[in-house]
Coordinates of C-alpha atoms in Angstrom, one line a residue:
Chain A
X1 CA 101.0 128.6 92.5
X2 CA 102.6 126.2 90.1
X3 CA 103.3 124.1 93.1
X4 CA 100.0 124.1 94.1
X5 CA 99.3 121.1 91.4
X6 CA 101.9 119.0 93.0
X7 CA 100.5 119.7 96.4
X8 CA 97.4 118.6 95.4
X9 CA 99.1 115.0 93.5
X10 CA 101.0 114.7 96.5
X11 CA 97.5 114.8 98.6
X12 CA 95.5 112.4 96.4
X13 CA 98.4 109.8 96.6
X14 CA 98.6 110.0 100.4
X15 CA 94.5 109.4 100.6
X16 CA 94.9 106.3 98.0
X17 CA 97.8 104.7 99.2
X18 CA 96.1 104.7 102.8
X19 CA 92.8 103.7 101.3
X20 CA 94.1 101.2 99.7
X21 CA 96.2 99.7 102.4
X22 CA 99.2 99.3 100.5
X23 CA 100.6 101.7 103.4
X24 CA 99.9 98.9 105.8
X25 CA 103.1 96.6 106.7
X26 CA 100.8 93.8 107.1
X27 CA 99.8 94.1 103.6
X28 CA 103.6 93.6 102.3
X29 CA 104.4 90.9 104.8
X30 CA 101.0 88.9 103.3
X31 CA 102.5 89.9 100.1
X32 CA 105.5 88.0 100.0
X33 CA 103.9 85.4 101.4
X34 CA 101.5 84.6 98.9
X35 CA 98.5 84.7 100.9
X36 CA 96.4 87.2 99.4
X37 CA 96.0 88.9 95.6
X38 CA 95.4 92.1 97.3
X39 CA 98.9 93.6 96.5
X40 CA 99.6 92.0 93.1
X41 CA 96.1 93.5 91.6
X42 CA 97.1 96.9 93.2
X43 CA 100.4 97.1 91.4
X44 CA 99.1 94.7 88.3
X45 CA 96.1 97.0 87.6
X46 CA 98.3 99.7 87.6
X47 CA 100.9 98.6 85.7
X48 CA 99.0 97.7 83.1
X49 CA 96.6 100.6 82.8
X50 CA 100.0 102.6 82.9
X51 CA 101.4 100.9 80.2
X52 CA 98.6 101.7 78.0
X53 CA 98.9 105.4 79.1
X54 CA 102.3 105.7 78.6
X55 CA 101.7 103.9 75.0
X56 CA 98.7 106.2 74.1
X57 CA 100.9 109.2 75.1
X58 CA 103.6 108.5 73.0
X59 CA 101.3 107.3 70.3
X60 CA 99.3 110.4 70.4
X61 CA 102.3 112.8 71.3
X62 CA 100.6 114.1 73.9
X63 CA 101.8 117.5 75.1
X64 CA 102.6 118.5 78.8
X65 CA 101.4 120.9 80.5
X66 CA 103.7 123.4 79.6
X67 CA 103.4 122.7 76.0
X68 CA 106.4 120.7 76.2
X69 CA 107.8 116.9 74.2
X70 CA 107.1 114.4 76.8
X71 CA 110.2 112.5 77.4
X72 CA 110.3 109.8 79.5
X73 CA 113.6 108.9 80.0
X74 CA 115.0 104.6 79.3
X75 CA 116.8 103.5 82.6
X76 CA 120.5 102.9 81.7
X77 CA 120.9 99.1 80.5
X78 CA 122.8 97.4 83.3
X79 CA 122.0 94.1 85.5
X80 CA 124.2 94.2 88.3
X81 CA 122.7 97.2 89.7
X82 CA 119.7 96.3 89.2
X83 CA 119.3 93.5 90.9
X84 CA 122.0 94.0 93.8
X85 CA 120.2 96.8 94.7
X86 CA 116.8 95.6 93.8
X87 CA 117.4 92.5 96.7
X88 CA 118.8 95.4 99.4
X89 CA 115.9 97.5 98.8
X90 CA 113.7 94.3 99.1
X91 CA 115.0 93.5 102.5
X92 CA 114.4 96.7 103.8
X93 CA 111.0 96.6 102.2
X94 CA 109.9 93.8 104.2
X95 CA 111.1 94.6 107.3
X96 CA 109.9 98.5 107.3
X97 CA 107.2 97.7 105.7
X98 CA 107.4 100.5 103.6
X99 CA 108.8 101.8 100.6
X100 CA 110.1 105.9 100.3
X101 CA 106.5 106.6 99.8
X102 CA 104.3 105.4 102.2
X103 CA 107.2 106.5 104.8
X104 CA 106.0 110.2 103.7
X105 CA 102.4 108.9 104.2
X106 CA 102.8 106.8 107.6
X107 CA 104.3 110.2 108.8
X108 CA 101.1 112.4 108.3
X109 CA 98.8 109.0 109.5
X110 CA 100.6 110.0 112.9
X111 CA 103.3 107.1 113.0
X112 CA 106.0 109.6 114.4
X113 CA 108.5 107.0 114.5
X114 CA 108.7 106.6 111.2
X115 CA 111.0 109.3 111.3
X116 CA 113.6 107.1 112.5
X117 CA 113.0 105.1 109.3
X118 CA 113.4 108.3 107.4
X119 CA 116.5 109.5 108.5
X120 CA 117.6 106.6 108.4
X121 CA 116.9 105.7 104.4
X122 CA 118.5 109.1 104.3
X123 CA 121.6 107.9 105.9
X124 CA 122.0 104.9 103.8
X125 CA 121.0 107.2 100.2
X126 CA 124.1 109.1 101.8
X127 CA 126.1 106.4 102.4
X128 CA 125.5 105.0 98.4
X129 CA 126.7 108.3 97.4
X130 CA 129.5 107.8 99.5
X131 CA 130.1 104.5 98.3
X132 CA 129.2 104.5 94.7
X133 CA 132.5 104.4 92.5
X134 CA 133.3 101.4 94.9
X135 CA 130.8 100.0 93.8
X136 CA 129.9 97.1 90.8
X137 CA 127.1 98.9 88.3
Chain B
X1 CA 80.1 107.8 101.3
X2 CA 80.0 104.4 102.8
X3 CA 82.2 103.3 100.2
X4 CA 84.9 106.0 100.6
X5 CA 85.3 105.6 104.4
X6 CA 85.5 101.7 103.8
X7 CA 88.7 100.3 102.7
X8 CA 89.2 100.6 98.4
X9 CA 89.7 97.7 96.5
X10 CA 92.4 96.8 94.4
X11 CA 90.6 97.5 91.3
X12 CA 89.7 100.8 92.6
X13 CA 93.1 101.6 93.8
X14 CA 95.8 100.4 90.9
X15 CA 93.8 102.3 88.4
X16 CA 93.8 105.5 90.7
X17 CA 97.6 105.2 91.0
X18 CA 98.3 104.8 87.4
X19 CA 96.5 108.4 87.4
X20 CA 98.8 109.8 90.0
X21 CA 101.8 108.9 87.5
X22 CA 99.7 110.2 84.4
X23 CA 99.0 113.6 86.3
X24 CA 103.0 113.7 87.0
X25 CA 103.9 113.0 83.3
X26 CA 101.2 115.5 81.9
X27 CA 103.3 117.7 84.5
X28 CA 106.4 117.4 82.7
X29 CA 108.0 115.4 85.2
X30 CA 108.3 111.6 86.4
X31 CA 106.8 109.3 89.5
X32 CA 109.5 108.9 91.9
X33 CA 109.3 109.1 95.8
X34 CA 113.1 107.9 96.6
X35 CA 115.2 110.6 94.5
X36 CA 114.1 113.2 97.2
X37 CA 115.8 111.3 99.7
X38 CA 119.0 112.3 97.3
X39 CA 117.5 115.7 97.2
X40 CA 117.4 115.8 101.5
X41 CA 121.2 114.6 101.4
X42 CA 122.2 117.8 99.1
X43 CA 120.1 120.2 100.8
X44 CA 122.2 118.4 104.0
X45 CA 125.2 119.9 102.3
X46 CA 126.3 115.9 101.4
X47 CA 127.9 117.7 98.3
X48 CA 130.7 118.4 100.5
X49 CA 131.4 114.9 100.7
X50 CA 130.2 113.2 97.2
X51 CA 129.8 114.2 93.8
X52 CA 126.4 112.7 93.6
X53 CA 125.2 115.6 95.5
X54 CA 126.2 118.1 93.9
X55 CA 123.1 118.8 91.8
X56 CA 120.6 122.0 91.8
X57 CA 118.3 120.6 94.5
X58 CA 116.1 123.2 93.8
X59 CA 115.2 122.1 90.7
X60 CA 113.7 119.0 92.5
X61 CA 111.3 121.1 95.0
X62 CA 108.5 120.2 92.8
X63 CA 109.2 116.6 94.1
X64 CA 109.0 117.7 97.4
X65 CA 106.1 119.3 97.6
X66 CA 104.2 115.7 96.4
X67 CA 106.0 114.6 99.9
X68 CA 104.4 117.5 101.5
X69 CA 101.7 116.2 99.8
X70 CA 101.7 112.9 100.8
X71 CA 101.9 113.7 104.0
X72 CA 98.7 115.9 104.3
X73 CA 97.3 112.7 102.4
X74 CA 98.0 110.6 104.8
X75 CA 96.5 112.5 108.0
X76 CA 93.4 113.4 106.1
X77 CA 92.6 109.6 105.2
X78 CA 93.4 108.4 108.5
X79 CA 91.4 111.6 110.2
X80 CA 88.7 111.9 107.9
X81 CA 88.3 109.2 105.5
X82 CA 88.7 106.1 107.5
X83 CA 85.8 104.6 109.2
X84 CA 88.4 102.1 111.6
X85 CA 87.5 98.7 109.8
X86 CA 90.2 96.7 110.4
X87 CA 92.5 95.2 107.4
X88 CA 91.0 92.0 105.4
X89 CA 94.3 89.8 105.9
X90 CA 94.0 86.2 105.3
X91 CA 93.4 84.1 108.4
X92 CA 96.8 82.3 107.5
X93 CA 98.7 85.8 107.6
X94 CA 97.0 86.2 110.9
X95 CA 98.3 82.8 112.4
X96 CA 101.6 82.8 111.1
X97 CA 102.6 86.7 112.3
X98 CA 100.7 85.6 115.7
X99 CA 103.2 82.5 115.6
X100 CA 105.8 85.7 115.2
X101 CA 104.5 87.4 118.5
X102 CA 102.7 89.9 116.1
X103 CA 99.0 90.4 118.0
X104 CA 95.6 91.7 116.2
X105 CA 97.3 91.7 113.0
X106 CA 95.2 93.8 110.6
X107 CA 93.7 95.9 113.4
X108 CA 96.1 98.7 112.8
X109 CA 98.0 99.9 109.6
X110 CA 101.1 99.5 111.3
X111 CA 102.5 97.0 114.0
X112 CA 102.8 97.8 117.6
X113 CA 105.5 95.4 117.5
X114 CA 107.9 97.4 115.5
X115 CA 106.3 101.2 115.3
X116 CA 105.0 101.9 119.2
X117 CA 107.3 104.0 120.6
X118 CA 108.0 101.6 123.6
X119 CA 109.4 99.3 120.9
X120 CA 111.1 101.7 118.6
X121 CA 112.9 103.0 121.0
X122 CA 114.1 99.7 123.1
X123 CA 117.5 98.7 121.8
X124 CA 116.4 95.9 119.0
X125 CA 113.6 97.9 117.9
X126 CA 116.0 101.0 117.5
X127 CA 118.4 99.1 115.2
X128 CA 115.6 97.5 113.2
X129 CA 113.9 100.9 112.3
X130 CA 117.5 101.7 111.1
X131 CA 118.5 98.7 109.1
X132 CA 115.3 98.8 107.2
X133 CA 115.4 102.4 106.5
X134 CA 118.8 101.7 106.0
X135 CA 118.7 99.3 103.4
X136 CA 115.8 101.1 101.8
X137 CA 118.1 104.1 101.5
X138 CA 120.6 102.4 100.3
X139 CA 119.3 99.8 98.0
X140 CA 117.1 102.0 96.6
X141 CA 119.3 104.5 95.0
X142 CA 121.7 101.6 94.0
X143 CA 119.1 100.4 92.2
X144 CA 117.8 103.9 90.4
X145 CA 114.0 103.9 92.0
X146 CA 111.9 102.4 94.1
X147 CA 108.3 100.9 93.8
X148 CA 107.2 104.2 92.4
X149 CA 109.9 104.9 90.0
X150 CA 110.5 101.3 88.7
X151 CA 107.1 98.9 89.4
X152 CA 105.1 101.5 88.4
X153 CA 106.5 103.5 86.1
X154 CA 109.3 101.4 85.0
X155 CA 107.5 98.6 84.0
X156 CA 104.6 101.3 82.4
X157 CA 107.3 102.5 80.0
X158 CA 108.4 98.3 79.2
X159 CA 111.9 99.1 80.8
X160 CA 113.6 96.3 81.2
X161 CA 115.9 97.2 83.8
X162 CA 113.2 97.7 85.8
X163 CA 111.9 94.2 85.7
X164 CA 115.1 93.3 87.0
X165 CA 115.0 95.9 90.0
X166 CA 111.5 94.4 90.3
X167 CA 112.6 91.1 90.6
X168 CA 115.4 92.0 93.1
X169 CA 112.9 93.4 95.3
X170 CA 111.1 90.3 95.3
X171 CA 114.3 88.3 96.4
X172 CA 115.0 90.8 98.7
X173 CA 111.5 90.6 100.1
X174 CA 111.5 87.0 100.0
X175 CA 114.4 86.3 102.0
X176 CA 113.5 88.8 104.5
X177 CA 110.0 87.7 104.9
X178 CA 110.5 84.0 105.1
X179 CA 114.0 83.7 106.1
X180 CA 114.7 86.7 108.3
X181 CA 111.9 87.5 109.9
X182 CA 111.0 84.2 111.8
X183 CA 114.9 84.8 113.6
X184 CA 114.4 88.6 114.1
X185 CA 111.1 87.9 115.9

């Protein structure tokens, strides 16, 4: 049953990613070419209204569910990392034409080969694993 | 009801999001759709092979289930929520990706060019699936998060490192889109 909330999350973000097109590769392609606001209000609005949650949460101490200290956790300072892996991501962005969660979405729209994207992002998490103390952080 | 079937706004949508990443924080936990391609490897038995696997997966099933999720999402706004309007692109987008060899751009979520199976599966469209998955997979984890975990969330909490991984997925983006594309296609 405690599942059942994350289910539900999981569902709701499925519906609005798909409703709001942001699953859509021509969406990111018009994206980085600076032809339409669509994308930049999508992320914009949320950033900023999530920035004022996560202020009035810490502000307000909010509780979580289970009663607990919400903690969320600072990103460890680095650049490198950042941005060499930022820019890989990036390229893969705009040629899939979707980031880890739309592939989940696409899926259940019925793009079944999207799973070749899947596995694939799987392979190259793997391969980072693999890789990572050769690696400049 | 009109209104649902049609596509959302962006005004209606980014504001929705935010709430997906409150609901997850009020849930004790954090907005992040790439780590359970970390959790897949592990329950792969990558652990064998790097130490980066070697984490109690289970822990992360929550995380899974918002896939599972996600994916019932996505068939029942496709199935039930979608009235077939095609996508508002600008004209411009249109010319140029038709300049590409991309047809009725807009008309479907996805590309024919890249996702039918009669592409995907000929020999350049096979490899492009996998590079892109690829370097999502890859760059992704580099980088600690995705769009989820570091344009949403990230810049919610003022990180700074994830302005930079925001920024790299612009220059990623970028090069791909104006640069790569027009000599893949």
């Amino acid at each position: 049953m405690k599942f059942l909330k994350f289910l539900f999350v999981g569902i709701f973000f499925g519906i609005v990613l798909v409703k709001s097109e942001a699953v859509s590769w021509y969406r990111i392609y018009e994206m980085f070419k600076f032809q339409s606001f669509h994308m930049y209000g999508i992320i914009g609005s949320a950033v900023v209204l999530g920035a004022i949650s996560v202020w009035v949460i810490k502000k307000l101490k909010v509780k979580s569910i289970e009663g607990k200290e919400i903690d969320l956790p600072a990103k460890d300072k680095s650049f490198t990392r950042y941005i060499l892996g930022g820019t890989i991501f990036g390229l893969g962005w705009a040629l899939a034409g979707a980031c880890p969660g739309p592939m989940y979405i696409l899926l259940g729209a019925g793009v079944f080969s999207m799973l070749i994207v899947i596995a694939a992002a799987t392979l190259g998490t793997f391969a980072y694993g693999v890789l990572r103390s050769k690696l400049p952080h | 009801m009109d209104s649902i079937l049609q596509p959302w706004p962006w005004y209606v949508s980014g504001p929705l999001i935010t709430s997906v990443m409150v609901f997850l924080i009020y849930f004790g936990k954090t907005f992040g759709m790439s780590s359970n391609l970390r959790t897949f490897c592990s329950i792969g038995g990558a652990g064998k092979y790097a130490d980066f696997f070697r984490f109690d997966w289970k822990a992360q099933r929550w995380n899974l289930t918002v896939v599972l999720g996600a994916i019932i999402g996505g068939f029942i706004a496709v199935t039930f929520l979608s009235d077939g309007s095609a996508i508002d692109l600008n004209p411009q987008t249109i010319t140029d990706l038709k300049e590409l060899g991309f047809e009725n751009a807009g008309e479907t979520l996805l590309p024919g060019e890249i996702y039918d199976w009669s592409n995907a599966l000929s020999l350049k469209g096979l490899l492009i699936l996998i590079v892109a998955g690829f370097l999502v997979g890859f760059g992704t984890r580099y980088a600690g998060g995705c769009t989820s975990g570091h344009a949403i969330t990230g810049l919610s909490n003022l990180q700074l490192p994830s302005l930079i991984a925001v920024i790299g997925f612009f220059i990623g983006g970028l090069i791909m889109t104006h640069l790569l594309l027009p000599l893949i296609f």
